């Protein structure tokens, strides 16, 4: 294409695909599954790793596409979401439904080829996200607790893919990512409060940007930090953490806690945005530390 023929349409098929599957979020979810796999596995199989990444992406992509079909009339009301492919009219509901259905079948089949339990947890995730969390979002802020279940499954899913067993180890990984989601999401719910209100969503625990929400955000950050260091005490079976790694993970936790406290003190959207960024950095970094620690221990 010549330089003068700059396309006027900003959205391509590829960008629509990225949006309907929410690529950035999906990749970070897949990242946590890979971390869980590396933590659980004795000998890395690149085949299983690739299947997990692909199957995981299909499942999360399908969940997000179903979610955008269900919420198309609400997404059109919010600034953040009104340019998504369906509300903006670039993708029909039928196309999105075909993508979501094909991805569900592909995702489940690929996860099943790893082992049955992995497919079962994948199925539970997509069911809870699309059939329970999404409809509950307009009804009660408690929906976030339901959404946090499929959100937390991917980290433990990796362990289950590696071992075909469920126990204290994947349970701990689940708990860690489960509790982390509250500071992550309430920070988002805070700075997107006005936009969410346009769509009729009240996602903060008290329904408002108030001290109550900020205190709960701090409390869940503390639970997250406590769970993150439990493996150092040798009570989580095969899931272990060295003292040095636990200190590093704890320090990252204090970093996130600092931003949660800043939100309490300042009560601003800027502080909430900073906490959201800190939360994403935190979960990525601690998963990396857990994995490195396993391989160098
Ligand atoms: C209850 C569960 C969760 C809710 C309600 C939630 C909600 C959201 C929302 C609404 C955004 C977009 C923020 C914006 O537009 O500025 C976002 C961003 C993000 N979330 Fe979450 N999330 C949840 C769980 C997770 C999980 C489990 C992960 C990863 C393991 C994750 C990783 C991310 C990342 C990396 C971003 C930034 C990239 C992006 O904007 O797409 N989230 N989350
Ligand atoms: C293995 C498997 C299938 C895992 C599913 C993982 C998954 C889809 C996690 C998402 C977590 C979540 C509740 C995101 C928010 O969506 P939202 O609907 O609140 O976001 P929106 O406001 O942007 O629509």
mmCIF file of C-alpha atoms and ligand atoms in Angstrom:
data_model
loop_
_atom_site.group_PDB
_atom_site.id
_atom_site.type_symbol
_atom_site.label_atom_id
_atom_site.label_comp_id
_atom_site.label_asym_id
_atom_site.label_seq_id
_atom_site.Cartn_x
_atom_site.Cartn_y
_atom_site.Cartn_z
ATOM 1 C CA UNK A 1 0.000 0.000 0.000
ATOM 2 C CA UNK A 2 1.366 3.471 -0.895
ATOM 3 C CA UNK A 3 1.963 5.981 1.869
ATOM 4 C CA UNK A 4 -0.827 8.215 0.610
ATOM 5 C CA UNK A 5 -3.398 5.417 0.692
ATOM 6 C CA UNK A 6 -3.553 5.284 4.485
ATOM 7 C CA UNK A 7 -6.643 3.224 5.326
ATOM 8 C CA UNK A 8 -9.431 5.366 6.799
ATOM 9 C CA UNK A 9 -10.964 2.450 8.620
ATOM 10 C CA UNK A 10 -9.058 1.825 11.821
ATOM 11 C CA UNK A 11 -10.576 -1.562 12.450
ATOM 12 C CA UNK A 12 -9.449 -4.615 10.529
ATOM 13 C CA UNK A 13 -10.588 -8.210 10.707
ATOM 14 C CA UNK A 14 -7.575 -8.870 12.891
ATOM 15 C CA UNK A 15 -8.320 -6.016 15.294
ATOM 16 C CA UNK A 16 -11.934 -7.182 15.530
ATOM 17 C CA UNK A 17 -10.734 -10.711 16.271
ATOM 18 C CA UNK A 18 -8.491 -9.301 19.006
ATOM 19 C CA UNK A 19 -11.404 -7.349 20.498
ATOM 20 C CA UNK A 20 -14.023 -10.073 20.378
ATOM 21 C CA UNK A 21 -11.634 -12.481 22.117
ATOM 22 C CA UNK A 22 -10.160 -9.679 24.318
ATOM 23 C CA UNK A 23 -6.666 -10.662 23.315
ATOM 24 C CA UNK A 24 -4.647 -8.854 26.026
ATOM 25 C CA UNK A 25 -6.735 -10.286 28.849
ATOM 26 C CA UNK A 26 -6.824 -13.716 27.163
ATOM 27 C CA UNK A 27 -3.048 -13.765 26.775
ATOM 28 C CA UNK A 28 -2.541 -12.885 30.406
ATOM 29 C CA UNK A 29 -4.961 -15.645 31.396
ATOM 30 C CA UNK A 30 -3.021 -18.083 29.174
ATOM 31 C CA UNK A 31 0.198 -16.839 30.763
ATOM 32 C CA UNK A 32 -1.105 -17.842 34.203
ATOM 33 C CA UNK A 33 -2.017 -21.334 32.894
ATOM 34 C CA UNK A 34 1.483 -21.768 31.516
ATOM 35 C CA UNK A 35 2.921 -20.685 34.875
ATOM 36 C CA UNK A 36 0.693 -23.246 36.629
ATOM 37 C CA UNK A 37 1.819 -25.942 34.182
ATOM 38 C CA UNK A 38 5.512 -25.188 34.709
ATOM 39 C CA UNK A 39 4.998 -25.305 38.473
ATOM 40 C CA UNK A 40 3.315 -28.699 38.356
ATOM 41 C CA UNK A 41 5.295 -30.534 35.711
ATOM 42 C CA UNK A 42 8.292 -32.858 36.225
ATOM 43 C CA UNK A 43 9.503 -32.780 32.644
ATOM 44 C CA UNK A 44 8.264 -30.021 30.342
ATOM 45 C CA UNK A 45 6.401 -31.260 27.261
ATOM 46 C CA UNK A 46 6.287 -28.522 24.637
ATOM 47 C CA UNK A 47 3.401 -30.345 22.997
ATOM 48 C CA UNK A 48 1.258 -30.126 26.137
ATOM 49 C CA UNK A 49 2.395 -26.539 26.676
ATOM 50 C CA UNK A 50 1.269 -25.602 23.155
ATOM 51 C CA UNK A 51 -2.050 -27.457 23.585
ATOM 52 C CA UNK A 52 -2.681 -25.710 26.883
ATOM 53 C CA UNK A 53 -1.918 -22.277 25.421
ATOM 54 C CA UNK A 54 -4.072 -22.872 22.328
ATOM 55 C CA UNK A 55 -6.937 -24.595 24.160
ATOM 56 C CA UNK A 56 -6.824 -21.918 26.871
ATOM 57 C CA UNK A 57 -6.936 -19.106 24.315
ATOM 58 C CA UNK A 58 -9.904 -20.675 22.527
ATOM 59 C CA UNK A 59 -11.791 -21.078 25.819
ATOM 60 C CA UNK A 60 -11.145 -17.538 27.043
ATOM 61 C CA UNK A 61 -11.817 -16.141 23.553
ATOM 62 C CA UNK A 62 -15.118 -18.040 23.418
ATOM 63 C CA UNK A 63 -16.083 -16.781 26.906
ATOM 64 C CA UNK A 64 -15.384 -13.198 25.880
ATOM 65 C CA UNK A 65 -17.285 -13.515 22.609
ATOM 66 C CA UNK A 66 -20.347 -14.965 24.395
ATOM 67 C CA UNK A 67 -20.046 -12.160 26.957
ATOM 68 C CA UNK A 68 -20.035 -9.505 24.216
ATOM 69 C CA UNK A 69 -23.085 -11.058 22.561
ATOM 70 C CA UNK A 70 -25.029 -11.030 25.831
ATOM 71 C CA UNK A 71 -23.921 -7.485 26.713
ATOM 72 C CA UNK A 72 -24.210 -5.909 23.249
ATOM 73 C CA UNK A 73 -27.034 -3.540 24.250
ATOM 74 C CA UNK A 74 -25.201 -2.431 27.396
ATOM 75 C CA UNK A 75 -21.767 -2.195 25.766
ATOM 76 C CA UNK A 76 -23.173 0.365 23.345
ATOM 77 C CA UNK A 77 -23.918 2.667 26.300
ATOM 78 C CA UNK A 78 -20.389 2.721 27.714
ATOM 79 C CA UNK A 79 -17.478 4.666 26.228
ATOM 80 C CA UNK A 80 -14.968 1.903 26.909
ATOM 81 C CA UNK A 81 -17.006 -0.745 25.135
ATOM 82 C CA UNK A 82 -19.120 1.005 22.495
ATOM 83 C CA UNK A 83 -16.463 0.471 19.811
ATOM 84 C CA UNK A 84 -16.401 -3.259 20.301
ATOM 85 C CA UNK A 85 -17.172 -5.134 17.079
ATOM 86 C CA UNK A 86 -20.831 -5.991 17.848
ATOM 87 C CA UNK A 87 -22.116 -2.702 19.328
ATOM 88 C CA UNK A 88 -20.227 -0.760 16.641
ATOM 89 C CA UNK A 89 -21.970 -2.849 13.983
ATOM 90 C CA UNK A 90 -18.808 -4.301 12.454
ATOM 91 C CA UNK A 91 -19.629 -7.874 13.458
ATOM 92 C CA UNK A 92 -23.016 -9.554 13.462
ATOM 93 C CA UNK A 93 -24.256 -11.500 16.450
ATOM 94 C CA UNK A 94 -24.356 -14.542 14.167
ATOM 95 C CA UNK A 95 -20.647 -14.280 13.300
ATOM 96 C CA UNK A 96 -19.734 -13.749 16.960
ATOM 97 C CA UNK A 97 -21.882 -16.724 17.924
ATOM 98 C CA UNK A 98 -20.174 -18.935 15.343
ATOM 99 C CA UNK A 99 -16.729 -17.822 16.589
ATOM 100 C CA UNK A 100 -17.754 -18.434 20.217
ATOM 101 C CA UNK A 101 -19.272 -21.858 19.497
ATOM 102 C CA UNK A 102 -16.414 -23.095 17.298
ATOM 103 C CA UNK A 103 -13.867 -21.860 19.852
ATOM 104 C CA UNK A 104 -15.737 -23.628 22.674
ATOM 105 C CA UNK A 105 -15.685 -26.948 20.826
ATOM 106 C CA UNK A 106 -12.048 -26.537 19.745
ATOM 107 C CA UNK A 107 -10.974 -25.356 23.196
ATOM 108 C CA UNK A 108 -12.714 -28.180 25.039
ATOM 109 C CA UNK A 109 -11.415 -30.818 22.602
ATOM 110 C CA UNK A 110 -7.849 -29.546 22.890
ATOM 111 C CA UNK A 111 -8.009 -29.419 26.705
ATOM 112 C CA UNK A 112 -9.575 -32.911 26.702
ATOM 113 C CA UNK A 113 -6.607 -34.180 24.666
ATOM 114 C CA UNK A 114 -4.381 -33.133 27.592
ATOM 115 C CA UNK A 115 -6.580 -34.861 30.176
ATOM 116 C CA UNK A 116 -10.224 -35.071 31.229
ATOM 117 C CA UNK A 117 -9.903 -32.952 34.369
ATOM 118 C CA UNK A 118 -8.369 -30.077 32.423
ATOM 119 C CA UNK A 119 -11.342 -30.111 30.045
ATOM 120 C CA UNK A 120 -13.750 -30.321 32.990
ATOM 121 C CA UNK A 121 -12.299 -27.220 34.670
ATOM 122 C CA UNK A 122 -12.288 -25.421 31.311
ATOM 123 C CA UNK A 123 -15.983 -26.252 30.913
ATOM 124 C CA UNK A 124 -16.766 -25.074 34.464
ATOM 125 C CA UNK A 125 -14.967 -21.772 33.723
ATOM 126 C CA UNK A 126 -16.818 -20.974 30.534
ATOM 127 C CA UNK A 127 -20.149 -21.969 32.089
ATOM 128 C CA UNK A 128 -19.673 -19.812 35.197
ATOM 129 C CA UNK A 129 -18.393 -16.842 33.213
ATOM 130 C CA UNK A 130 -21.070 -16.797 30.522
ATOM 131 C CA UNK A 131 -24.103 -18.303 32.222
ATOM 132 C CA UNK A 132 -23.717 -17.068 35.801
ATOM 133 C CA UNK A 133 -21.288 -14.112 36.067
ATOM 134 C CA UNK A 134 -22.379 -12.202 32.968
ATOM 135 C CA UNK A 135 -26.144 -12.199 33.742
ATOM 136 C CA UNK A 136 -25.414 -11.408 37.427
ATOM 137 C CA UNK A 137 -23.322 -8.316 36.571
ATOM 138 C CA UNK A 138 -26.352 -6.039 36.278
ATOM 139 C CA UNK A 139 -27.998 -7.515 39.371
ATOM 140 C CA UNK A 140 -25.433 -7.359 42.175
ATOM 141 C CA UNK A 141 -21.831 -6.356 42.938
ATOM 142 C CA UNK A 142 -21.493 -9.894 44.343
ATOM 143 C CA UNK A 143 -21.199 -10.986 40.702
ATOM 144 C CA UNK A 144 -17.484 -10.210 41.013
ATOM 145 C CA UNK A 145 -17.136 -13.134 43.438
ATOM 146 C CA UNK A 146 -18.621 -15.432 40.805
ATOM 147 C CA UNK A 147 -16.452 -13.932 38.027
ATOM 148 C CA UNK A 148 -13.403 -14.472 40.194
ATOM 149 C CA UNK A 149 -13.942 -18.266 40.020
ATOM 150 C CA UNK A 150 -13.368 -18.632 36.245
ATOM 151 C CA UNK A 151 -10.731 -15.917 36.584
ATOM 152 C CA UNK A 152 -8.828 -18.003 39.143
ATOM 153 C CA UNK A 153 -9.184 -21.374 37.433
ATOM 154 C CA UNK A 154 -6.517 -20.823 34.696
ATOM 155 C CA UNK A 155 -3.538 -20.743 37.124
ATOM 156 C CA UNK A 156 -4.622 -24.049 38.717
ATOM 157 C CA UNK A 157 -5.664 -25.421 35.289
ATOM 158 C CA UNK A 158 -1.996 -25.433 34.292
ATOM 159 C CA UNK A 159 -1.132 -27.586 37.305
ATOM 160 C CA UNK A 160 -4.008 -29.970 36.539
ATOM 161 C CA UNK A 161 -2.837 -30.192 32.898
ATOM 162 C CA UNK A 162 0.639 -31.126 34.118
ATOM 163 C CA UNK A 163 -0.347 -33.666 36.771
ATOM 164 C CA UNK A 164 -3.923 -34.789 36.092
ATOM 165 C CA UNK A 165 -4.528 -34.445 39.822
ATOM 166 C CA UNK A 166 -6.402 -31.976 41.965
ATOM 167 C CA UNK A 167 -5.342 -31.220 45.515
ATOM 168 C CA UNK A 168 -3.751 -28.687 47.839
ATOM 169 C CA UNK A 169 -1.287 -27.429 45.181
ATOM 170 C CA UNK A 170 -3.738 -26.342 42.474
ATOM 171 C CA UNK A 171 -6.091 -25.277 45.303
ATOM 172 C CA UNK A 172 -3.441 -22.850 46.576
ATOM 173 C CA UNK A 173 -2.805 -21.482 43.067
ATOM 174 C CA UNK A 174 -6.555 -21.013 42.690
ATOM 175 C CA UNK A 175 -6.831 -19.167 46.022
ATOM 176 C CA UNK A 176 -3.950 -16.856 45.148
ATOM 177 C CA UNK A 177 -5.396 -15.733 41.830
ATOM 178 C CA UNK A 178 -8.925 -15.659 43.307
ATOM 179 C CA UNK A 179 -8.104 -13.149 46.049
ATOM 180 C CA UNK A 180 -5.863 -11.088 43.767
ATOM 181 C CA UNK A 181 -8.802 -10.326 41.491
ATOM 182 C CA UNK A 182 -10.584 -8.136 44.033
ATOM 183 C CA UNK A 183 -7.944 -5.386 44.234
ATOM 184 C CA UNK A 184 -7.427 -5.854 40.481
ATOM 185 C CA UNK A 185 -11.045 -5.445 39.592
ATOM 186 C CA UNK A 186 -12.231 -2.993 42.247
ATOM 187 C CA UNK A 187 -9.463 -0.636 41.099
ATOM 188 C CA UNK A 188 -10.909 -0.921 37.577
ATOM 189 C CA UNK A 189 -14.479 -0.621 38.865
ATOM 190 C CA UNK A 190 -13.367 2.579 40.670
ATOM 191 C CA UNK A 191 -11.809 4.430 37.733
ATOM 192 C CA UNK A 192 -14.489 3.214 35.324
ATOM 193 C CA UNK A 193 -17.290 3.940 37.820
ATOM 194 C CA UNK A 194 -19.055 6.588 35.724
ATOM 195 C CA UNK A 195 -18.785 4.519 32.565
ATOM 196 C CA UNK A 196 -20.077 1.361 34.267
ATOM 197 C CA UNK A 197 -22.995 3.425 35.625
ATOM 198 C CA UNK A 198 -23.962 4.329 32.044
ATOM 199 C CA UNK A 199 -24.388 0.605 31.365
ATOM 200 C CA UNK A 200 -26.235 0.030 34.639
ATOM 201 C CA UNK A 201 -23.386 -1.857 36.292
ATOM 202 C CA UNK A 202 -22.506 -1.374 39.949
ATOM 203 C CA UNK A 203 -19.359 -3.382 40.405
ATOM 204 C CA UNK A 204 -17.827 -1.927 43.591
ATOM 205 C CA UNK A 205 -18.486 -3.868 46.825
ATOM 206 C CA UNK A 206 -20.424 -1.026 48.475
ATOM 207 C CA UNK A 207 -21.758 0.128 45.107
ATOM 208 C CA UNK A 208 -19.812 3.391 45.528
ATOM 209 C CA UNK A 209 -16.340 4.938 45.350
ATOM 210 C CA UNK A 210 -16.115 5.230 49.129
ATOM 211 C CA UNK A 211 -13.894 4.350 52.071
ATOM 212 C CA UNK A 212 -15.755 1.045 52.469
ATOM 213 C CA UNK A 213 -14.709 -0.075 49.001
ATOM 214 C CA UNK A 214 -11.143 1.136 49.613
ATOM 215 C CA UNK A 215 -10.907 -0.758 52.930
ATOM 216 C CA UNK A 216 -12.170 -3.978 51.336
ATOM 217 C CA UNK A 217 -9.637 -3.522 48.547
ATOM 218 C CA UNK A 218 -6.882 -3.281 51.167
ATOM 219 C CA UNK A 219 -8.191 -6.356 53.021
ATOM 220 C CA UNK A 220 -8.220 -8.530 49.903
ATOM 221 C CA UNK A 221 -4.735 -7.312 49.011
ATOM 222 C CA UNK A 222 -3.587 -8.493 52.440
ATOM 223 C CA UNK A 223 -5.252 -11.923 51.968
ATOM 224 C CA UNK A 224 -3.493 -12.185 48.603
ATOM 225 C CA UNK A 225 -0.107 -11.401 50.156
ATOM 226 C CA UNK A 226 -0.649 -13.942 52.943
ATOM 227 C CA UNK A 227 -1.645 -16.720 50.532
ATOM 228 C CA UNK A 228 1.289 -15.902 48.242
ATOM 229 C CA UNK A 229 3.819 -16.873 50.914
ATOM 230 C CA UNK A 230 2.034 -19.937 52.336
ATOM 231 C CA UNK A 231 4.081 -22.367 50.159
ATOM 232 C CA UNK A 232 7.270 -21.370 52.028
ATOM 233 C CA UNK A 233 5.938 -23.124 55.158
ATOM 234 C CA UNK A 234 5.959 -26.544 53.510
ATOM 235 C CA UNK A 235 2.233 -27.139 53.987
ATOM 236 C CA UNK A 236 1.195 -27.056 50.334
ATOM 237 C CA UNK A 237 2.421 -30.465 49.196
ATOM 238 C CA UNK A 238 4.557 -30.349 46.073
ATOM 239 C CA UNK A 239 4.046 -26.608 45.685
ATOM 240 C CA UNK A 240 7.037 -25.084 47.427
ATOM 241 C CA UNK A 241 8.735 -21.724 47.717
ATOM 242 C CA UNK A 242 12.261 -20.977 48.942
ATOM 243 C CA UNK A 243 12.752 -18.365 51.664
ATOM 244 C CA UNK A 244 14.398 -15.915 49.274
ATOM 245 C CA UNK A 245 11.553 -16.290 46.757
ATOM 246 C CA UNK A 246 8.999 -15.828 49.547
ATOM 247 C CA UNK A 247 10.742 -12.590 50.581
ATOM 248 C CA UNK A 248 10.653 -11.336 46.977
ATOM 249 C CA UNK A 249 7.005 -12.320 46.534
ATOM 250 C CA UNK A 250 6.177 -10.637 49.870
ATOM 251 C CA UNK A 251 7.966 -7.457 48.750
ATOM 252 C CA UNK A 252 5.942 -7.398 45.516
ATOM 253 C CA UNK A 253 2.857 -7.782 47.687
ATOM 254 C CA UNK A 254 3.847 -4.739 49.742
ATOM 255 C CA UNK A 255 4.269 -2.860 46.460
ATOM 256 C CA UNK A 256 0.647 -3.621 45.542
ATOM 257 C CA UNK A 257 -0.504 -2.889 49.101
ATOM 258 C CA UNK A 258 1.155 0.537 48.889
ATOM 259 C CA UNK A 259 -1.090 1.404 45.928
ATOM 260 C CA UNK A 260 -4.168 -0.024 47.668
ATOM 261 C CA UNK A 261 -3.432 2.229 50.671
ATOM 262 C CA UNK A 262 -2.872 5.186 48.328
ATOM 263 C CA UNK A 263 -6.361 4.561 46.942
ATOM 264 C CA UNK A 264 -7.758 4.674 50.494
ATOM 265 C CA UNK A 265 -5.906 7.927 51.222
ATOM 266 C CA UNK A 266 -6.469 9.763 47.948
ATOM 267 C CA UNK A 267 -9.757 8.280 46.732
ATOM 268 C CA UNK A 268 -8.962 9.386 43.170
ATOM 269 C CA UNK A 269 -9.348 7.728 39.780
ATOM 270 C CA UNK A 270 -5.643 8.240 39.204
ATOM 271 C CA UNK A 271 -4.834 6.255 42.356
ATOM 272 C CA UNK A 272 -7.230 3.511 41.200
ATOM 273 C CA UNK A 273 -5.529 3.338 37.786
ATOM 274 C CA UNK A 274 -2.157 3.019 39.477
ATOM 275 C CA UNK A 275 -3.463 0.176 41.641
ATOM 276 C CA UNK A 276 -4.818 -1.606 38.554
ATOM 277 C CA UNK A 277 -1.407 -1.360 36.842
ATOM 278 C CA UNK A 278 0.335 -2.473 40.038
ATOM 279 C CA UNK A 279 -2.039 -5.458 40.272
ATOM 280 C CA UNK A 280 -1.277 -6.636 36.726
ATOM 281 C CA UNK A 281 2.455 -6.192 37.285
ATOM 282 C CA UNK A 282 2.175 -8.006 40.632
ATOM 283 C CA UNK A 283 0.428 -11.144 39.382
ATOM 284 C CA UNK A 284 2.781 -11.428 36.401
ATOM 285 C CA UNK A 285 5.908 -10.952 38.503
ATOM 286 C CA UNK A 286 4.975 -13.333 41.297
ATOM 287 C CA UNK A 287 4.106 -16.057 38.802
ATOM 288 C CA UNK A 288 7.503 -15.571 37.186
ATOM 289 C CA UNK A 289 9.217 -15.731 40.593
ATOM 290 C CA UNK A 290 7.311 -18.912 41.554
ATOM 291 C CA UNK A 291 8.409 -20.576 38.285
ATOM 292 C CA UNK A 292 12.055 -19.444 38.395
ATOM 293 C CA UNK A 293 12.248 -20.506 42.041
ATOM 294 C CA UNK A 294 11.030 -23.992 41.180
ATOM 295 C CA UNK A 295 13.600 -24.468 38.440
ATOM 296 C CA UNK A 296 16.635 -23.109 40.308
ATOM 297 C CA UNK A 297 15.821 -24.575 43.719
HETATM 298 C C1 LIG B 1 -13.371 -10.934 38.475
HETATM 299 C C2 LIG B 1 -12.406 -11.062 37.586
HETATM 300 C C3 LIG B 1 -11.930 -9.972 36.642
HETATM 301 C C4 LIG B 1 -12.579 -8.862 36.221
HETATM 302 C C5 LIG B 1 -14.018 -8.423 36.566
HETATM 303 C C6 LIG B 1 -11.668 -8.153 35.320
HETATM 304 C C7 LIG B 1 -11.978 -7.007 34.631
HETATM 305 C C8 LIG B 1 -11.124 -6.334 33.804
HETATM 306 C C9 LIG B 1 -11.497 -5.184 32.994
HETATM 307 C C10 LIG B 1 -12.884 -4.567 32.909
HETATM 308 C C11 LIG B 1 -10.375 -4.777 32.349
HETATM 309 C C12 LIG B 1 -10.266 -3.629 31.356
HETATM 310 C C13 LIG B 1 -9.776 -2.384 32.048
HETATM 311 C C14 LIG B 1 -9.677 -1.182 31.111
HETATM 312 O O1 LIG B 1 -10.316 -1.177 30.061
HETATM 313 O O2 LIG B 1 -8.941 -0.236 31.465
HETATM 314 C C15 LIG B 1 -9.298 -5.672 32.747
HETATM 315 C C16 LIG B 1 -8.006 -5.552 32.316
HETATM 316 C C17 LIG B 1 -7.050 -6.507 32.523
HETATM 317 N N1 LIG B 1 -7.187 -7.665 33.240
HETATM 318 FE FE1 LIG B 1 -8.765 -8.180 34.345
HETATM 319 N N2 LIG B 1 -10.498 -8.852 35.227
HETATM 320 C C18 LIG B 1 -10.617 -9.976 35.976
HETATM 321 C C19 LIG B 1 -9.692 -10.984 36.086
HETATM 322 C C20 LIG B 1 -8.483 -11.008 35.444
HETATM 323 C C21 LIG B 1 -7.591 -12.140 35.397
HETATM 324 C C22 LIG B 1 -7.865 -13.488 36.004
HETATM 325 C C23 LIG B 1 -6.489 -11.741 34.709
HETATM 326 C C24 LIG B 1 -5.238 -12.486 34.369
HETATM 327 C C25 LIG B 1 -4.820 -13.568 34.914
HETATM 328 C C26 LIG B 1 -6.687 -10.360 34.319
HETATM 329 C C27 LIG B 1 -5.775 -9.604 33.645
HETATM 330 C C28 LIG B 1 -6.018 -8.375 33.125
HETATM 331 C C29 LIG B 1 -5.070 -7.614 32.337
HETATM 332 C C30 LIG B 1 -3.658 -8.035 31.959
HETATM 333 C C31 LIG B 1 -5.707 -6.435 31.970
HETATM 334 C C32 LIG B 1 -5.104 -5.288 31.153
HETATM 335 C C33 LIG B 1 -5.205 -5.566 29.711
HETATM 336 C C34 LIG B 1 -6.507 -5.153 29.130
HETATM 337 O O3 LIG B 1 -6.964 -4.009 29.339
HETATM 338 O O4 LIG B 1 -7.125 -5.988 28.415
HETATM 339 N N3 LIG B 1 -7.906 -9.958 34.791
HETATM 340 N N4 LIG B 1 -9.777 -6.608 33.622
HETATM 341 C C1 LIG B 2 -10.283 -21.434 31.050
HETATM 342 C C2 LIG B 2 -11.304 -20.387 30.957
HETATM 343 C C3 LIG B 2 -12.435 -20.536 30.016
HETATM 344 C C4 LIG B 2 -11.196 -19.303 31.737
HETATM 345 C C5 LIG B 2 -12.109 -18.163 31.674
HETATM 346 C C6 LIG B 2 -11.298 -17.029 32.193
HETATM 347 C C7 LIG B 2 -11.955 -15.740 32.036
HETATM 348 C C8 LIG B 2 -12.809 -15.423 30.847
HETATM 349 C C9 LIG B 2 -11.684 -14.860 32.968
HETATM 350 C C10 LIG B 2 -12.229 -13.534 32.908
HETATM 351 C C11 LIG B 2 -12.378 -12.963 34.241
HETATM 352 C C12 LIG B 2 -13.361 -11.877 34.182
HETATM 353 C C13 LIG B 2 -14.520 -12.028 35.079
HETATM 354 C C14 LIG B 2 -13.191 -10.797 33.368
HETATM 355 C C15 LIG B 2 -14.095 -9.605 33.312
HETATM 356 O O1 LIG B 2 -14.982 -9.635 32.298
HETATM 357 P P1 LIG B 2 -16.130 -8.521 32.184
HETATM 358 O O2 LIG B 2 -17.267 -9.162 31.465
HETATM 359 O O3 LIG B 2 -16.453 -7.952 33.505
HETATM 360 O O4 LIG B 2 -15.429 -7.422 31.307
HETATM 361 P P2 LIG B 2 -16.103 -6.280 30.416
HETATM 362 O O5 LIG B 2 -16.630 -5.264 31.363
HETATM 363 O O6 LIG B 2 -14.908 -5.774 29.640
HETATM 364 O O7 LIG B 2 -17.136 -6.913 29.551
#
